[in-house]
Amino acid sequence: MLDIQKIRNDFPILNQEIYGKSLIYLDNGATTQKPNIVIDKINSFYYKFNSNIHRAVHYLSGKSTEEYEKARETVRKYLNAKSINEIIFTKGTTDAINLVAFSFGERFVERDDEILVCQTEHHSNIVPWQMLCERKSAKLKVIPVNDKSEIIFEEYEKLLTKKTKLVAIAHVSNAFGTVHPIKKITESAHKVGSYVLIDGAQGIQHIKTDVLDIGCDFYAFSGHKIYAETGIGVLYGKENLLEQMPPYQGGGDMIKTVSFRKTVYADLPLKFEAGTSNYVAAASLGEAMNYINSIGLENISKYETQLLKYAETQLSKIPNIKIIGTAKKKSSAISFLLKGIHHYDTGAILDKLGIAVRTGTHCAEPAMKQYGITGTVRASLSFYNTKEEIDALYRGLLRVVRMFS
Ligand code: PLP
């Protein structure tokens, strides 16, 4: 059992009033709040260690570098990756996917090759592949989902051919919370010689992620969605693949030697980390992962699953509600519409009650099109949320229904 009150005390932002009402933060899919331990890490970095990494012999630079590389090792352990050479720090999920689309695309994708993405992907896991397909005259194909928003596995397998170069799919759909069977997806893709990228932006903070067990070739996520600072993310990539891929950007830190005749690139992981990385945010990510480890991700997952089930049960009682995305396996997000009421209006009224939810397409326009809707209201949960907060959401939604009836 988690001591939720104790956990909530770790997150100072939660303890405040909005419009005279206690804040109820249910927008964790967009970004998570930060525990004291992460805020303290950032502060102490600037109070004590700040200096650019990797570039100087002096004490502070050594200390900064040590913190940065310590965070890399923490991420490696968290993902169960084989080597720190497989952990590339990026700006976030979007940056990590663009890195692969550019660099992997440059090396491995040719005319008429195919990239598969799922119907419900976030734009970050669609647009970089479209851009790659345009550059290389390759084709983007779409894995369909059923009306519950689960991928139709037989259709997926039919799309897999010798031409498939990469399957790019979310661990968890940000729009509807579907947990995709990423291990099975990876196994099938590998049978036809395709590589697999998992967009872990909504998975890493909720579900134990073991990249060796999944077998995926790439796994991308953002620090700010896992209780760390913004401006940091991670690309996990299998070492032998990363070795074969050209650098994404050129500049300082990613080189061994530079001359006008020839530049020799740095070894992994620095080959992909051109320029000054957000080393303070990287340290905050390490600290956020330590925090999660201290609570136990299994405990977090269990609690969040119970809370989601409770939310589904409560919200189902609201007249004329339609929950969109009813997959068997879901994580932490509930998307819905109230009949005849625009999602924006619902969100705006909830806001005045101190309840923060997200409305709109959730950066997944093709997913909305599939349901013939312009958007949804999405409540996305974290382990610091409570049943009482779900009850407040339930009462808030009843109020919205009453106001519009
Ligand atoms: N992929 C998914 C599934 C997401 O939910 C998000 C953000 O909401 C992203 C990618 C993009 O993340 P970022 O903006 O941190 O790069």
PDB file of N, CA, C and O and ligand atoms in Angstrom, residues 29-30 92-95 97 122 124 170 172 174 199 201-202 222 224-225, ligand 1:
ATOM      1  N   GLY A  29      -0.557  13.394 -18.216  1.00  0.00           N
ATOM      2  CA  GLY A  29      -0.085  12.931 -19.520  1.00  0.00           C
ATOM      3  C   GLY A  29       0.652  14.038 -20.248  1.00  0.00           C
ATOM      4  O   GLY A  29       1.568  13.790 -21.031  1.00  0.00           O
ATOM      5  N   ALA A  30       0.256  15.281 -19.989  1.00  0.00           N
ATOM      6  CA  ALA A  30       0.919  16.420 -20.640  1.00  0.00           C
ATOM      7  C   ALA A  30       2.260  16.691 -19.972  1.00  0.00           C
ATOM      8  O   ALA A  30       3.291  16.805 -20.632  1.00  0.00           O
ATOM      9  N   GLY A  92      14.013  15.460 -25.519  1.00  0.00           N
ATOM     10  CA  GLY A  92      12.732  14.852 -25.133  1.00  0.00           C
ATOM     11  C   GLY A  92      12.382  13.754 -26.114  1.00  0.00           C
ATOM     12  O   GLY A  92      13.208  13.366 -26.956  1.00  0.00           O
ATOM     13  N   THR A  93      11.151  13.270 -26.031  1.00  0.00           N
ATOM     14  CA  THR A  93      10.706  12.192 -26.924  1.00  0.00           C
ATOM     15  C   THR A  93      10.763  12.641 -28.383  1.00  0.00           C
ATOM     16  O   THR A  93      11.258  11.926 -29.249  1.00  0.00           O
ATOM     17  N   THR A  94      10.230  13.836 -28.641  1.00  0.00           N
ATOM     18  CA  THR A  94      10.179  14.336 -30.014  1.00  0.00           C
ATOM     19  C   THR A  94      11.580  14.383 -30.612  1.00  0.00           C
ATOM     20  O   THR A  94      11.803  13.945 -31.750  1.00  0.00           O
ATOM     21  N   ASP A  95      12.507  14.904 -29.846  1.00  0.00           N
ATOM     22  CA  ASP A  95      13.890  15.016 -30.314  1.00  0.00           C
ATOM     23  C   ASP A  95      14.485  13.632 -30.559  1.00  0.00           C
ATOM     24  O   ASP A  95      15.189  13.405 -31.551  1.00  0.00           O
ATOM     25  N   ILE A  97      12.884  10.842 -31.334  1.00  0.00           N
ATOM     26  CA  ILE A  97      12.293  10.212 -32.526  1.00  0.00           C
ATOM     27  C   ILE A  97      12.861  10.863 -33.789  1.00  0.00           C
ATOM     28  O   ILE A  97      13.180  10.187 -34.758  1.00  0.00           O
ATOM     29  N   HIS A 122       0.790   9.796 -31.408  1.00  0.00           N
ATOM     30  CA  HIS A 122       1.033  11.226 -31.181  1.00  0.00           C
ATOM     31  C   HIS A 122       1.716  11.786 -32.443  1.00  0.00           C
ATOM     32  O   HIS A 122       2.463  11.064 -33.110  1.00  0.00           O
ATOM     33  N   SER A 124       4.208  13.431 -32.792  1.00  0.00           N
ATOM     34  CA  SER A 124       5.673  13.253 -32.723  1.00  0.00           C
ATOM     35  C   SER A 124       6.120  11.920 -33.286  1.00  0.00           C
ATOM     36  O   SER A 124       7.296  11.751 -33.604  1.00  0.00           O
ATOM     37  N   ALA A 170       3.544   3.594 -30.021  1.00  0.00           N
ATOM     38  CA  ALA A 170       3.597   4.024 -28.618  1.00  0.00           C
ATOM     39  C   ALA A 170       3.517   2.823 -27.682  1.00  0.00           C
ATOM     40  O   ALA A 170       2.839   1.841 -27.987  1.00  0.00           O
ATOM     41  N   VAL A 172       2.202   3.319 -24.685  1.00  0.00           N
ATOM     42  CA  VAL A 172       0.843   3.623 -24.215  1.00  0.00           C
ATOM     43  C   VAL A 172       0.328   4.808 -25.031  1.00  0.00           C
ATOM     44  O   VAL A 172       1.042   5.808 -25.178  1.00  0.00           O
ATOM     45  N   ASN A 174      -1.306   8.159 -25.776  1.00  0.00           N
ATOM     46  CA  ASN A 174      -1.562   9.323 -24.925  1.00  0.00           C
ATOM     47  C   ASN A 174      -3.013   9.766 -25.021  1.00  0.00           C
ATOM     48  O   ASN A 174      -3.564  10.329 -24.091  1.00  0.00           O
ATOM     49  N   ASP A 199       7.663   4.486 -28.704  1.00  0.00           N
ATOM     50  CA  ASP A 199       7.510   5.813 -28.119  1.00  0.00           C
ATOM     51  C   ASP A 199       7.012   5.590 -26.688  1.00  0.00           C
ATOM     52  O   ASP A 199       5.851   5.274 -26.455  1.00  0.00           O
ATOM     53  N   ALA A 201       6.774   7.727 -24.217  1.00  0.00           N
ATOM     54  CA  ALA A 201       6.445   8.958 -23.481  1.00  0.00           C
ATOM     55  C   ALA A 201       5.390   8.735 -22.400  1.00  0.00           C
ATOM     56  O   ALA A 201       5.430   9.373 -21.345  1.00  0.00           O
ATOM     57  N   GLN A 202       4.444   7.815 -22.664  1.00  0.00           N
ATOM     58  CA  GLN A 202       3.386   7.582 -21.662  1.00  0.00           C
ATOM     59  C   GLN A 202       3.524   6.212 -20.995  1.00  0.00           C
ATOM     60  O   GLN A 202       2.602   5.784 -20.281  1.00  0.00           O
ATOM     61  N   SER A 222      10.461  11.209 -22.480  1.00  0.00           N
ATOM     62  CA  SER A 222      10.754  12.576 -22.023  1.00  0.00           C
ATOM     63  C   SER A 222      10.885  12.615 -20.503  1.00  0.00           C
ATOM     64  O   SER A 222      10.048  12.037 -19.803  1.00  0.00           O
ATOM     65  N   HIS A 224      10.265  15.187 -18.539  1.00  0.00           N
ATOM     66  CA  HIS A 224       9.231  15.962 -17.828  1.00  0.00           C
ATOM     67  C   HIS A 224       7.960  15.156 -17.561  1.00  0.00           C
ATOM     68  O   HIS A 224       7.151  15.547 -16.723  1.00  0.00           O
ATOM     69  N   LYS A 225       7.818  14.030 -18.263  1.00  0.00           N
ATOM     70  CA  LYS A 225       6.625  13.207 -18.014  1.00  0.00           C
ATOM     71  C   LYS A 225       6.893  12.165 -16.931  1.00  0.00           C
ATOM     72  O   LYS A 225       6.020  11.398 -16.561  1.00  0.00           O
TER      73      LYS A 225
HETATM   74  N1  PLP B   1       4.647  10.762 -27.681  1.00  0.00           N
HETATM   75  C1  PLP B   1       3.614  10.678 -26.834  1.00  0.00           C
HETATM   76  C2  PLP B   1       2.848   9.395 -26.732  1.00  0.00           C
HETATM   77  C3  PLP B   1       3.282  11.761 -26.026  1.00  0.00           C
HETATM   78  O1  PLP B   1       2.270  11.676 -25.169  1.00  0.00           O
HETATM   79  C4  PLP B   1       4.045  12.952 -26.141  1.00  0.00           C
HETATM   80  C5  PLP B   1       3.682  14.141 -25.347  1.00  0.00           C
HETATM   81  O2  PLP B   1       2.575  14.297 -24.901  1.00  0.00           O
HETATM   82  C6  PLP B   1       5.114  12.979 -27.034  1.00  0.00           C
HETATM   83  C7  PLP B   1       5.383  11.869 -27.788  1.00  0.00           C
HETATM   84  C8  PLP B   1       5.978  14.197 -27.182  1.00  0.00           C
HETATM   85  O3  PLP B   1       6.679  14.436 -26.021  1.00  0.00           O
HETATM   86  P1  PLP B   1       7.619  15.745 -25.889  1.00  0.00           P
HETATM   87  O4  PLP B   1       6.753  16.897 -26.252  1.00  0.00           O
HETATM   88  O5  PLP B   1       8.037  15.735 -24.457  1.00  0.00           O
HETATM   89  O6  PLP B   1       8.750  15.566 -26.825  1.00  0.00           O
END
